[in-house]
Structures are given as structure tokens and as C-alpha cells.
Short mmCIF file of C-alpha atoms and ligand atoms in Angstrom, two decimals:
data_model
loop_
_atom_site.label_atom_id
_atom_site.label_comp_id
_atom_site.label_asym_id
_atom_site.label_seq_id
_atom_site.Cartn_x
_atom_site.Cartn_y
_atom_site.Cartn_z
CA MET E 152 -29.96 90.49 175.88
CA ARG E 153 -26.50 91.69 176.73
CA LEU E 154 -25.73 95.20 175.54
CA LEU E 155 -22.41 96.90 175.01
CA VAL E 156 -23.25 100.45 176.15
CA ALA E 157 -21.20 103.61 175.65
CA GLY E 158 -22.40 106.52 177.81
CA ALA E 159 -23.60 104.31 180.67
CA THR E 160 -22.61 106.91 183.27
CA GLY E 161 -24.90 109.59 181.82
CA GLN E 162 -28.54 110.46 182.44
CA LEU E 163 -29.96 107.95 179.97
CA GLY E 164 -27.42 105.35 181.09
CA ALA E 165 -28.74 105.77 184.64
CA GLY E 166 -32.25 105.13 183.30
CA LEU E 167 -31.02 101.97 181.58
CA LEU E 168 -29.42 100.67 184.74
CA GLU E 169 -32.67 101.32 186.62
CA THR E 170 -34.73 99.29 184.17
CA MET E 171 -32.50 96.62 182.62
CA GLY E 172 -33.21 94.00 185.23
CA GLU E 173 -36.99 94.04 184.69
CA ALA E 174 -36.40 93.90 180.91
CA GLY E 175 -34.19 90.81 181.24
CA CYS E 176 -31.12 92.67 179.94
CA THR E 177 -27.60 93.14 181.20
CA MET E 178 -24.91 95.62 180.28
CA ILE E 179 -21.23 95.66 179.49
CA PRO E 180 -20.38 99.34 179.93
CA LEU E 181 -17.71 101.04 177.85
CA LEU E 182 -16.13 103.58 180.20
CA ARG E 183 -13.64 106.33 179.48
CA VAL E 184 -10.29 106.19 181.21
CA PRO E 185 -10.46 108.91 183.88
CA GLU E 186 -8.34 111.95 183.10
CA PRO E 187 -7.15 114.56 185.55
CA GLY E 188 -9.24 117.71 185.19
CA ARG E 189 -12.03 116.04 183.22
CA ARG E 190 -15.35 115.92 184.93
CA THR E 191 -17.28 112.75 184.19
CA ALA E 192 -21.02 112.74 183.74
CA GLY E 193 -21.68 110.26 186.53
CA ARG E 194 -20.53 107.08 188.17
CA LEU E 195 -21.50 103.43 188.03
CA ARG E 196 -22.23 101.86 191.36
CA PRO E 197 -21.17 98.23 191.35
CA PRO E 198 -22.30 95.71 192.34
CA ASP E 199 -25.27 96.42 190.14
CA PRO E 200 -27.06 93.29 188.91
CA ALA E 201 -27.48 94.91 185.50
CA LEU E 202 -23.70 95.01 185.04
CA VAL E 203 -21.90 91.91 183.89
CA GLY E 204 -18.22 91.14 183.93
CA GLU E 205 -15.59 93.80 183.71
CA PRO E 206 -16.39 97.10 182.01
CA VAL E 207 -14.31 97.74 178.91
CA ARG E 208 -12.25 100.92 178.63
CA GLY E 209 -12.42 103.05 175.52
CA ASP E 210 -13.40 106.27 173.84
CA VAL E 211 -16.05 106.59 171.17
CA ARG E 212 -14.06 109.23 169.26
CA VAL E 213 -11.46 106.72 168.10
CA HIS E 214 -11.44 103.74 165.75
CA ARG E 215 -13.19 100.69 167.25
CA TRP E 216 -14.01 102.89 170.23
CA GLY E 217 -10.41 102.37 171.30
CA LEU E 218 -10.86 98.65 171.99
CA ASP E 219 -7.98 96.26 171.41
CA GLU E 220 -8.16 92.96 169.55
CA ALA E 221 -8.74 90.90 172.71
CA ALA E 222 -11.58 93.12 173.89
CA VAL E 223 -13.27 92.95 170.49
CA ARG E 224 -13.02 89.15 170.48
CA ARG E 225 -14.50 88.97 173.95
CA LEU E 226 -17.37 91.25 172.89
CA ALA E 227 -18.03 89.16 169.80
CA ASP E 228 -18.76 86.28 172.19
CA GLU E 229 -20.65 88.28 174.79
CA ALA E 230 -22.53 91.22 173.28
CA ASP E 231 -25.91 90.95 171.54
CA ALA E 232 -26.20 94.63 170.58
CA VAL E 233 -24.21 97.86 170.61
CA VAL E 234 -25.86 100.92 172.15
CA ASN E 235 -24.30 104.35 171.79
CA LEU E 236 -25.48 106.86 174.40
CA ALA E 237 -22.17 108.73 174.55
CA GLY E 238 -22.61 112.44 174.16
CA GLN E 239 -21.12 115.86 174.70
CA THR E 240 -24.16 117.63 176.03
CA ASN E 241 -22.67 120.98 177.00
CA TRP E 242 -23.91 123.03 174.08
CA ALA E 243 -21.53 125.86 174.81
CA GLY E 244 -18.60 123.42 174.74
CA ARG E 245 -15.92 123.24 172.06
CA GLY E 246 -17.32 122.52 168.61
CA SER E 247 -14.52 120.06 167.87
CA ASP E 248 -15.41 117.99 170.96
CA ILE E 249 -19.08 118.06 170.10
CA TYR E 250 -18.45 116.91 166.53
CA ALA E 251 -15.89 114.26 167.41
CA THR E 252 -18.05 112.69 170.11
CA HIS E 253 -21.26 112.64 168.12
CA VAL E 254 -20.22 112.22 164.51
CA LEU E 255 -17.09 110.07 164.83
CA GLY E 256 -18.55 108.27 167.84
CA ALA E 257 -21.67 107.33 165.87
CA GLU E 258 -19.67 106.02 162.93
CA HIS E 259 -17.07 104.08 164.93
CA GLY E 260 -19.88 102.46 166.90
CA TYR E 261 -21.63 101.20 163.79
CA LEU E 262 -18.41 99.87 162.30
CA LEU E 263 -17.72 98.10 165.58
CA ALA E 264 -21.18 96.48 165.50
CA ARG E 265 -20.41 95.26 161.99
CA GLU E 266 -17.09 93.83 163.07
CA LEU E 267 -18.79 92.01 165.94
CA THR E 268 -21.33 90.66 163.46
CA ALA E 269 -18.56 89.36 161.20
CA LEU E 270 -16.64 87.78 164.07
CA SER E 271 -19.60 86.24 165.85
CA GLY E 272 -21.68 85.09 162.90
CA ARG E 273 -24.70 86.71 164.62
CA ARG E 274 -26.36 89.95 163.47
CA ILE E 275 -25.43 92.51 166.09
CA PRO E 276 -27.76 95.54 165.91
CA TYR E 277 -26.66 99.08 166.62
CA LEU E 278 -28.70 101.74 168.36
CA TYR E 279 -27.59 105.35 168.25
CA ALA E 280 -29.11 107.91 170.63
CA GLY E 281 -29.92 110.81 168.35
CA SER E 282 -31.84 113.92 169.22
CA VAL E 283 -35.18 115.26 168.06
CA TYR E 284 -33.49 118.66 168.35
CA ALA E 285 -31.38 117.96 165.28
CA ALA E 286 -34.54 119.34 163.64
CA GLY E 287 -33.08 122.80 164.34
CA GLY E 288 -35.75 125.50 164.31
CA ALA E 289 -38.38 123.40 162.51
CA VAL E 290 -41.97 123.91 163.71
CA GLY E 291 -45.23 122.05 163.05
CA ALA E 292 -45.25 118.30 162.39
CA VAL E 293 -41.75 116.79 162.39
CA ALA E 294 -41.53 113.39 160.64
CA GLU E 295 -39.31 110.39 161.44
CA GLN E 296 -37.41 110.97 158.22
CA PRO E 297 -33.92 112.28 157.47
CA TYR E 298 -33.91 115.97 158.40
CA PRO E 299 -33.57 118.48 155.57
CA ARG E 300 -30.87 121.10 155.29
CA ARG E 301 -31.46 124.28 157.37
CA ALA E 302 -29.34 127.24 158.37
CA ASP E 303 -30.65 127.65 161.91
CA ARG E 304 -29.07 124.72 163.74
CA THR E 305 -26.81 125.17 166.75
CA VAL E 306 -23.39 123.45 166.75
CA TYR E 307 -24.79 120.59 168.82
CA GLU E 308 -27.83 120.17 166.58
CA GLN E 309 -25.64 120.21 163.48
CA ALA E 310 -23.39 117.52 164.99
CA LYS E 311 -26.39 115.30 165.74
CA LEU E 312 -27.58 115.82 162.18
CA LEU E 313 -24.20 114.91 160.68
CA ALA E 314 -24.06 111.81 162.85
CA GLU E 315 -27.42 110.73 161.42
CA ARG E 316 -26.30 111.42 157.87
CA ARG E 317 -23.12 109.42 158.34
CA LEU E 318 -25.07 106.49 159.72
CA THR E 319 -27.72 106.50 157.01
CA ALA E 320 -24.93 106.45 154.43
CA LEU E 321 -23.23 103.48 156.11
CA ALA E 322 -26.28 101.35 156.91
CA GLY E 323 -26.17 97.82 155.58
CA GLU E 324 -28.08 94.61 156.19
CA ASP E 325 -25.39 92.87 158.22
CA SER E 326 -26.11 95.04 161.30
CA PRO E 327 -29.61 96.53 161.75
CA LEU E 328 -29.35 100.22 162.60
CA LEU E 329 -31.72 102.37 164.64
CA ILE E 330 -31.35 106.11 165.11
CA LEU E 331 -33.51 106.78 168.13
CA ARG E 332 -34.06 110.51 168.35
CA LEU E 333 -34.61 111.40 171.97
CA CYS E 334 -36.69 114.18 173.43
CA ALA E 335 -35.55 115.90 176.65
CA LEU E 336 -34.93 113.63 179.62
CA VAL E 337 -35.86 114.40 183.19
CA GLY E 338 -35.34 112.40 186.38
CA ASN E 339 -36.69 108.99 187.36
CA SER E 340 -40.49 108.89 187.38
CA ALA E 341 -40.71 107.23 190.79
CA THR E 342 -37.82 108.73 192.75
CA GLY E 343 -37.19 112.02 190.93
CA ARG E 344 -33.49 111.19 190.83
CA THR E 345 -31.64 113.05 188.15
CA LEU E 346 -27.99 113.24 187.26
CA ARG E 347 -28.21 116.97 186.82
CA ARG E 348 -30.79 119.69 186.77
CA ASN E 349 -30.60 120.54 183.11
CA SER E 350 -32.18 123.37 181.19
CA LEU E 351 -35.71 122.04 181.46
CA TYR E 352 -35.36 122.42 185.20
CA MET E 353 -34.55 126.05 184.49
CA LEU E 354 -38.26 126.61 184.28
CA ALA E 355 -38.44 125.68 187.92
CA ASP E 356 -35.10 126.79 189.33
CA ARG E 357 -34.61 130.13 187.65
CA TRP E 358 -38.14 131.25 186.99
CA ASP E 359 -37.84 134.27 189.25
CA ASP E 360 -34.60 135.31 187.51
CA LEU E 361 -36.13 135.56 184.06
CA PRO E 362 -35.92 139.16 182.83
CA GLY E 363 -39.31 140.75 183.53
CA GLY E 364 -40.51 137.41 184.91
CA VAL E 365 -41.73 136.32 181.50
CA LEU E 366 -40.93 133.43 179.19
CA PRO E 367 -41.12 134.07 175.43
CA ALA E 368 -42.76 131.16 173.61
CA MET E 369 -45.03 130.45 170.67
CA PRO E 370 -48.67 130.46 171.79
CA ALA E 371 -49.02 126.66 171.58
CA ALA E 372 -45.38 125.74 172.36
CA ARG E 373 -44.92 122.23 173.72
CA VAL E 374 -42.45 120.59 176.07
CA ASP E 375 -41.60 117.08 174.88
CA ALA E 376 -39.89 115.36 177.79
CA LEU E 377 -39.75 111.89 179.32
CA PRO E 378 -38.55 110.60 182.67
CA ARG E 379 -35.27 108.78 182.09
CA ASP E 380 -36.60 105.37 183.19
CA VAL E 381 -39.61 105.65 180.86
CA ALA E 382 -37.28 106.49 177.97
CA ALA E 383 -34.93 103.65 178.91
CA ARG E 384 -37.74 101.06 179.03
CA THR E 385 -38.82 102.05 175.55
CA LEU E 386 -35.24 102.00 174.29
CA LEU E 387 -34.82 98.44 175.55
CA ARG E 388 -38.02 97.33 173.84
CA ALA E 389 -36.83 99.02 170.65
CA VAL E 390 -33.44 97.32 170.67
CA ARG E 391 -35.08 93.92 171.11
CA ARG E 392 -37.34 94.54 168.14
CA LEU E 393 -34.43 95.86 166.11
CA ALA E 394 -32.56 92.60 166.48
CA GLY E 395 -35.29 90.84 164.50
CA LEU E 396 -35.53 93.36 161.66
CA PRO E 397 -34.26 92.53 158.20
CA GLY E 398 -33.93 96.11 156.80
CA THR E 399 -30.95 97.42 154.93
CA GLU E 400 -31.74 101.05 155.70
CA ALA E 401 -31.28 103.03 158.87
CA LEU E 402 -34.52 103.20 160.82
CA ILE E 403 -35.31 106.59 162.37
CA CYS E 404 -37.75 106.87 165.27
CA HIS E 405 -38.71 109.63 167.72
CA LEU E 406 -38.63 108.65 171.37
CA GLY E 407 -40.81 111.20 173.12
CA LEU E 408 -44.36 112.17 173.97
CA GLY E 409 -45.13 113.32 170.44
CA GLU E 410 -48.73 114.45 170.07
CA THR E 411 -49.32 113.98 173.82
CA ALA E 412 -46.57 116.41 174.89
CA PRO E 413 -48.00 119.12 177.16
CA SER E 414 -47.95 122.81 176.29
CA VAL E 415 -45.47 124.94 178.17
CA ARG E 416 -48.38 127.03 179.44
CA GLY E 417 -50.19 123.91 180.69
CA LEU E 418 -47.05 122.70 182.44
CA LEU E 419 -46.53 126.01 184.21
CA ASP E 420 -50.20 126.22 185.19
CA ALA E 421 -50.07 122.72 186.66
CA ALA E 422 -46.95 123.57 188.66
CA PHE E 423 -48.41 126.86 189.88
CA THR E 424 -51.70 125.25 190.90
CA ALA E 425 -49.89 122.48 192.77
CA ASP E 426 -47.62 124.86 194.68
CA PRO E 427 -48.15 128.61 194.22
CA GLU E 428 -45.60 129.33 196.96
CA ARG E 429 -42.89 128.05 194.67
CA PHE E 430 -43.21 131.14 192.48
CA ARG E 431 -42.47 134.68 193.62
CA ARG E 432 -44.94 135.78 190.95
CA ALA E 433 -47.36 133.90 188.72
CA PRO E 434 -45.71 132.49 185.57
CA ARG E 435 -46.24 134.62 182.50
CA VAL E 436 -45.65 133.40 178.97
CA VAL E 437 -45.46 136.08 176.30
CA SER E 438 -46.13 135.16 172.71
CA ALA E 439 -43.14 135.22 170.40
CA SER E 440 -42.71 134.04 166.83
CA ALA E 441 -40.67 130.99 165.86
CA ARG E 442 -38.25 133.26 164.04
CA GLN E 443 -37.63 135.40 167.12
CA ILE E 444 -37.01 132.40 169.34
CA VAL E 445 -34.83 130.51 166.86
CA TRP E 446 -32.78 133.53 165.85
CA THR E 447 -32.20 134.69 169.42
CA SER E 448 -31.24 131.26 170.69
CA GLN E 449 -28.82 130.79 167.82
CA ASN E 450 -27.20 134.23 167.64
CA ALA E 451 -27.48 136.25 170.84
CA HIS E 452 -24.11 135.00 172.15
CA ARG E 453 -22.44 136.72 169.18
CA PHE E 454 -23.56 140.12 170.45
CA LEU E 455 -23.96 139.70 174.19
CA PRO E 456 -21.23 138.76 176.66
CA LEU E 457 -22.98 135.59 177.82
CA THR E 458 -21.53 133.18 180.33
CA PRO E 459 -21.59 129.54 179.19
CA THR E 460 -24.48 129.05 181.62
CA ALA E 461 -26.53 131.85 180.08
CA HIS E 462 -25.58 130.69 176.58
CA ASN E 463 -26.87 127.19 177.31
CA ALA E 464 -30.04 128.61 178.83
CA LEU E 465 -30.69 130.69 175.76
CA ILE E 466 -30.30 127.65 173.51
CA GLY E 467 -32.70 125.85 175.84
CA LEU E 468 -35.33 128.43 175.00
CA ARG E 469 -35.90 126.80 171.63
CA TYR E 470 -36.65 123.48 173.36
CA VAL E 471 -39.55 124.94 175.34
CA GLY E 472 -40.62 127.81 173.12
CA LEU E 473 -41.45 126.21 169.76
CA ASP E 474 -44.77 124.76 168.66
CA ARG E 475 -43.99 121.41 167.08
CA VAL E 476 -44.93 117.76 167.33
CA PHE E 477 -42.43 114.97 166.84
CA ASP E 478 -44.30 112.20 165.05
CA ARG E 479 -44.14 108.70 166.59
CA SER E 480 -45.79 106.48 163.99
CA ARG E 481 -42.58 104.63 163.12
CA LEU E 482 -41.82 104.11 166.78
CA ALA E 483 -45.34 102.70 167.26
CA ALA E 484 -44.82 100.34 164.31
CA LEU E 485 -41.44 99.19 165.63
CA LEU E 486 -42.76 98.56 169.13
CA GLY E 487 -46.10 97.12 168.03
CA GLY E 488 -47.93 99.68 170.23
CA GLY E 489 -47.38 100.74 173.82
CA LEU E 490 -45.92 104.20 173.24
CA PRO E 491 -44.25 105.94 176.20
CA GLU E 492 -46.42 108.12 178.39
CA ALA E 493 -45.92 110.77 181.05
CA GLY E 494 -48.79 112.88 182.38
CA LEU E 495 -48.75 116.61 182.93
CA GLY E 496 -48.85 116.20 186.73
CA LEU E 497 -45.87 113.82 186.71
CA LEU E 498 -43.72 116.10 184.56
CA ALA E 499 -44.67 119.20 186.55
CA GLY E 500 -43.90 117.34 189.79
CA LEU E 501 -40.51 116.11 188.54
CA LEU E 502 -39.48 119.53 187.29
CA PHE E 503 -40.91 121.70 190.02
CA GLY E 504 -40.67 119.36 192.99
CA PRO E 505 -37.88 120.11 195.44
CA PRO E 506 -34.38 119.31 194.20
CA ARG E 507 -33.47 115.87 195.50
CA ARG E 508 -29.95 115.65 196.80
CA PRO E 509 -27.48 114.02 196.69
CA ASP E 510 -28.31 112.65 193.23
CA ALA E 511 -29.18 116.01 191.74
CA VAL E 512 -25.78 117.21 190.65
CA ALA E 513 -25.84 120.73 189.29
CA ALA E 514 -23.34 121.09 186.46
CA GLY E 515 -22.04 124.63 186.48
CA GLY E 516 -25.34 126.02 187.73
CA SER E 517 -28.81 124.77 187.11
CA MET E 518 -29.08 126.23 183.63
CA ALA E 519 -25.68 125.12 182.46
CA ARG E 520 -26.58 121.99 180.61
CA PHE E 521 -29.58 120.93 178.73
CA PRO E 522 -29.81 117.27 177.90
CA GLY E 523 -29.65 117.71 174.18
N1 NAP F 84 -30.64 113.78 177.99
C1 NAP F 84 -31.40 114.31 177.05
O1 NAP F 84 -32.34 115.04 177.34
C2 NAP F 84 -31.14 114.01 175.60
C3 NAP F 84 -32.02 114.54 174.66
C4 NAP F 84 -31.78 114.28 173.31
C5 NAP F 84 -30.67 113.52 172.96
N2 NAP F 84 -29.83 113.05 173.92
C6 NAP F 84 -28.68 112.26 173.50
O2 NAP F 84 -28.70 111.04 174.24
C7 NAP F 84 -27.39 110.64 174.57
C8 NAP F 84 -27.29 110.44 176.07
O3 NAP F 84 -27.57 111.68 176.72
P1 NAP F 84 -27.34 111.87 178.29
O4 NAP F 84 -28.23 112.98 178.74
O5 NAP F 84 -27.41 110.56 178.99
O6 NAP F 84 -25.86 112.43 178.28
P2 NAP F 84 -24.91 112.75 179.54
O7 NAP F 84 -25.67 112.63 180.81
O8 NAP F 84 -24.21 114.04 179.25
O9 NAP F 84 -23.86 111.57 179.51
C9 NAP F 84 -22.96 111.46 178.45
C10 NAP F 84 -22.30 110.11 178.52
O10 NAP F 84 -21.40 110.00 177.40
C11 NAP F 84 -20.13 109.57 177.91
N3 NAP F 84 -19.10 110.07 177.02
C12 NAP F 84 -18.85 111.36 176.66
N4 NAP F 84 -17.82 111.41 175.80
C13 NAP F 84 -17.40 110.13 175.62
C14 NAP F 84 -16.36 109.54 174.86
N5 NAP F 84 -15.55 110.29 174.10
N6 NAP F 84 -16.21 108.20 174.89
C15 NAP F 84 -17.02 107.43 175.66
N7 NAP F 84 -18.01 107.93 176.42
C16 NAP F 84 -18.21 109.27 176.39
C17 NAP F 84 -20.07 110.18 179.30
O11 NAP F 84 -19.08 109.49 180.05
P3 NAP F 84 -18.23 110.20 181.24
O12 NAP F 84 -18.85 109.71 182.51
O13 NAP F 84 -16.86 109.69 181.03
O14 NAP F 84 -18.35 111.69 181.08
C18 NAP F 84 -21.47 109.89 179.79
O15 NAP F 84 -21.59 108.56 180.17
C19 NAP F 84 -26.46 111.72 174.00
O16 NAP F 84 -26.00 111.33 172.72
C20 NAP F 84 -27.36 112.93 173.85
O17 NAP F 84 -26.91 113.77 172.78
C21 NAP F 84 -30.04 113.28 175.22
#
């Protein structure tokens, strides 16, 4: 399969490039035109066998992703699916950027897939990288269903939710549509390479800086995270299956560890046992209620003079401090089994192993960005 991919230079895009060859897929990346002063997420490193032809230039925030007539005609001949991984993952960033990238980007991408379907006479499926965290402060079992209204979402979570709503309203049978809600991504399972050390790595990098040396979390809080290559392999399987689906409705699936996600306490214990020297003092998790964690992570910046780094870190607290399980039964049905896996030891090793330079690029400090 040949995929038109927006967001190829990001963390998940890197995972795709690492795994496309073995999956028999190639990529036509949609890259933004570089702008002075704008930091890009990452870089493609041609010649990469997963890349075919010339990348196309565009921007997901604009109609047709900014592609001209000739580019659209070329893609109608060449692309078999449209994959939207483009994201604004700095949660403390401008709300307008976050909304435009996620909500408009999601919609323009689906309309583009439809146009390619009409031009090519083939059904071109569309995969949108959503986020399990659009669930806001929900705890307990979280289903692969449209999320209900809640008042406790962050700006980023609300944007991911609106993107989903827009897509479910647009879905039609000409282009199959999958909203793949991702859990947190960490580096490559074999090499540890990561584009940045996001907020999950905060547990490792800034443990000794936590006030009082304690982490507030619900007693059975879980960390749902996948290495980027494991997530990418599953995504590629999902997009293949999607191409053969008849459905007229948007399909929503959770891409994560679900019921097998480790507890935050278990993860810290595993890391401490493997390398006690890494910690100045033994990790301590103090019990907090869902309400305390959700409220604090949503509102503290209104009262405290937080730097963007600290603001992001505080939002990240809700991604390690809540006790919830993202159901995977629809993902299992789509894939026909073979759900993604990542053991406690692997995750602890990826997060708490030594930072691996030069690929580990800290963005504004190790806590600055969580992968959303
Ligand atoms: N990583 C996670 O843990 C995680 C968890 C849940 C959901 N997600 C979702 O999964 C997707 C991928 O995440 P990621 O971690 O790979 O993100 P990332 O590392 O921050 O990369 C974002 C990508 O989007 C591109 N991009 C941003 N704005 C764009 C625009 N206007 N037009 C075209 N491309 C644009 C960036 O290109 P430049 O190189 O030009 O900046 C980059 O390739 C996002 O939608 C994110 O919300 C991620």
C-alpha cells in the first residue's frame, strides 16, 4: 500500500518509517514548507526505502491540505490511503493553533480522501490519529464509542474531541474512516530512539524535582503507553483492514495496551528494582482522588505563574495519575486478533534507561511536551 501521510516528521511518523518496509508499505509524505522561526518536529532522512517519489508540500489547516490541482491528480493515481498524523502537541500552545491543526486538519484530510476516491474510482480510506486523552478526566472503563460531553477537558483534549465529532458527522461510504485513538508513545522498542523526551519521560528525568519527592495518583492508576514502532505496526495493519471495510460510519478504535497497561506504581517499582542508583530517593506515590488530579491539571495554571514547561507537566499528571482502562475490543475485531503488547520491563527500560543522544531531542526541557 502507498500512503499519503501528514505528520511524517513526528514521533509516530518516525515509527511508521521504521516499520513500513516490513509491512510492504511505502509513503508519500506531506511536508510543511519550512518557515523562519518555526521549529519542526523532526526531519526525514532520504534516501529512505519507505519514501517514494517527491514529498508533497502542504498544510493540513487549509482546504485540500494546500495541495494544487496537479498534486491532487498525481495522488489520485498514486495513493491508496490518506493517513493524518499531523498534530500540535504542545498543550500549552495557542488554542487557535491547536484547534486549526486538529479540527480543520481532520476535516480537510477526510474531504481530500473523498476527492481522491472520486478521481481515482478506487475507495481511498482515511485514518485519523486521535487521542485516547480526548476522554478528558473520565475514569474506569472507557469504550471505543463517541465520547460524551464533559467540562474537564484541556484545550488539546477538546480539540481532539471536536475533530472526532466533525469526522463522525462527515463519514460516508465512499471513503472508509477510522479514528484511531492513540495512547502515549515512547521511543522505539529496540533502539530506544525517541524524537523527544515527552512528559512520560518526566517520571524518569524529573523524579527528584517533584515537590516532596512524591507523585499524586489514584491508587490503581495506569500508564497506557506503546513504543512508537509497535504503535506504527498496528496502525499499518489497521489501515490495510480498513481498506476492505464497507461501513458508512466512522470506526473508532483505541490503540494502546488497554487492560494490559501497567500501573504507575508497578512501573516505578520495576525501574527502581532495575537501577536504584537512578533515584536519589525511592519513588513514592501518594493517593489522590480523580477529582483532585483532574481539577489541578486543568486549572492550576490560572492561579500559579507556571512556565509552559511546568504547565505541560501538570497536564501530564492526568495521563499517569488516573485509574482507567481504554477498551480494545473494536481494535481486536478490526485486526482479527494480535493486539499490541509491551511488557513492564520494556516500558520501564525505555523510560528510565539513559537518554540516547543524538535522537533524543528535548523540546523546551524534558517536561515540555507530552505526546498527546
Ligand atoms: N505521541 C503521542 O503520544 C500521541 C498520543 C495520543 C495522540 N497522538 C496524536 O497522534 C498524532 C501524531 O503525534 P506525534 O507525537 O507523532 O506528533 P509530533 O511528534 O508532535 O509531530 C507532529 C507532526 O505534525 C506535523 N504538523 C504539525 N502541524 C502541521 C500542519 N499544519 N500541516 C502539516 N503537518 C503538520 C509536524 O510537522 P513539522 O515537522 O512541520 O513540525 C509533525 O510531523 C497527533 O495528532 C497527536 O495528537 C499522539
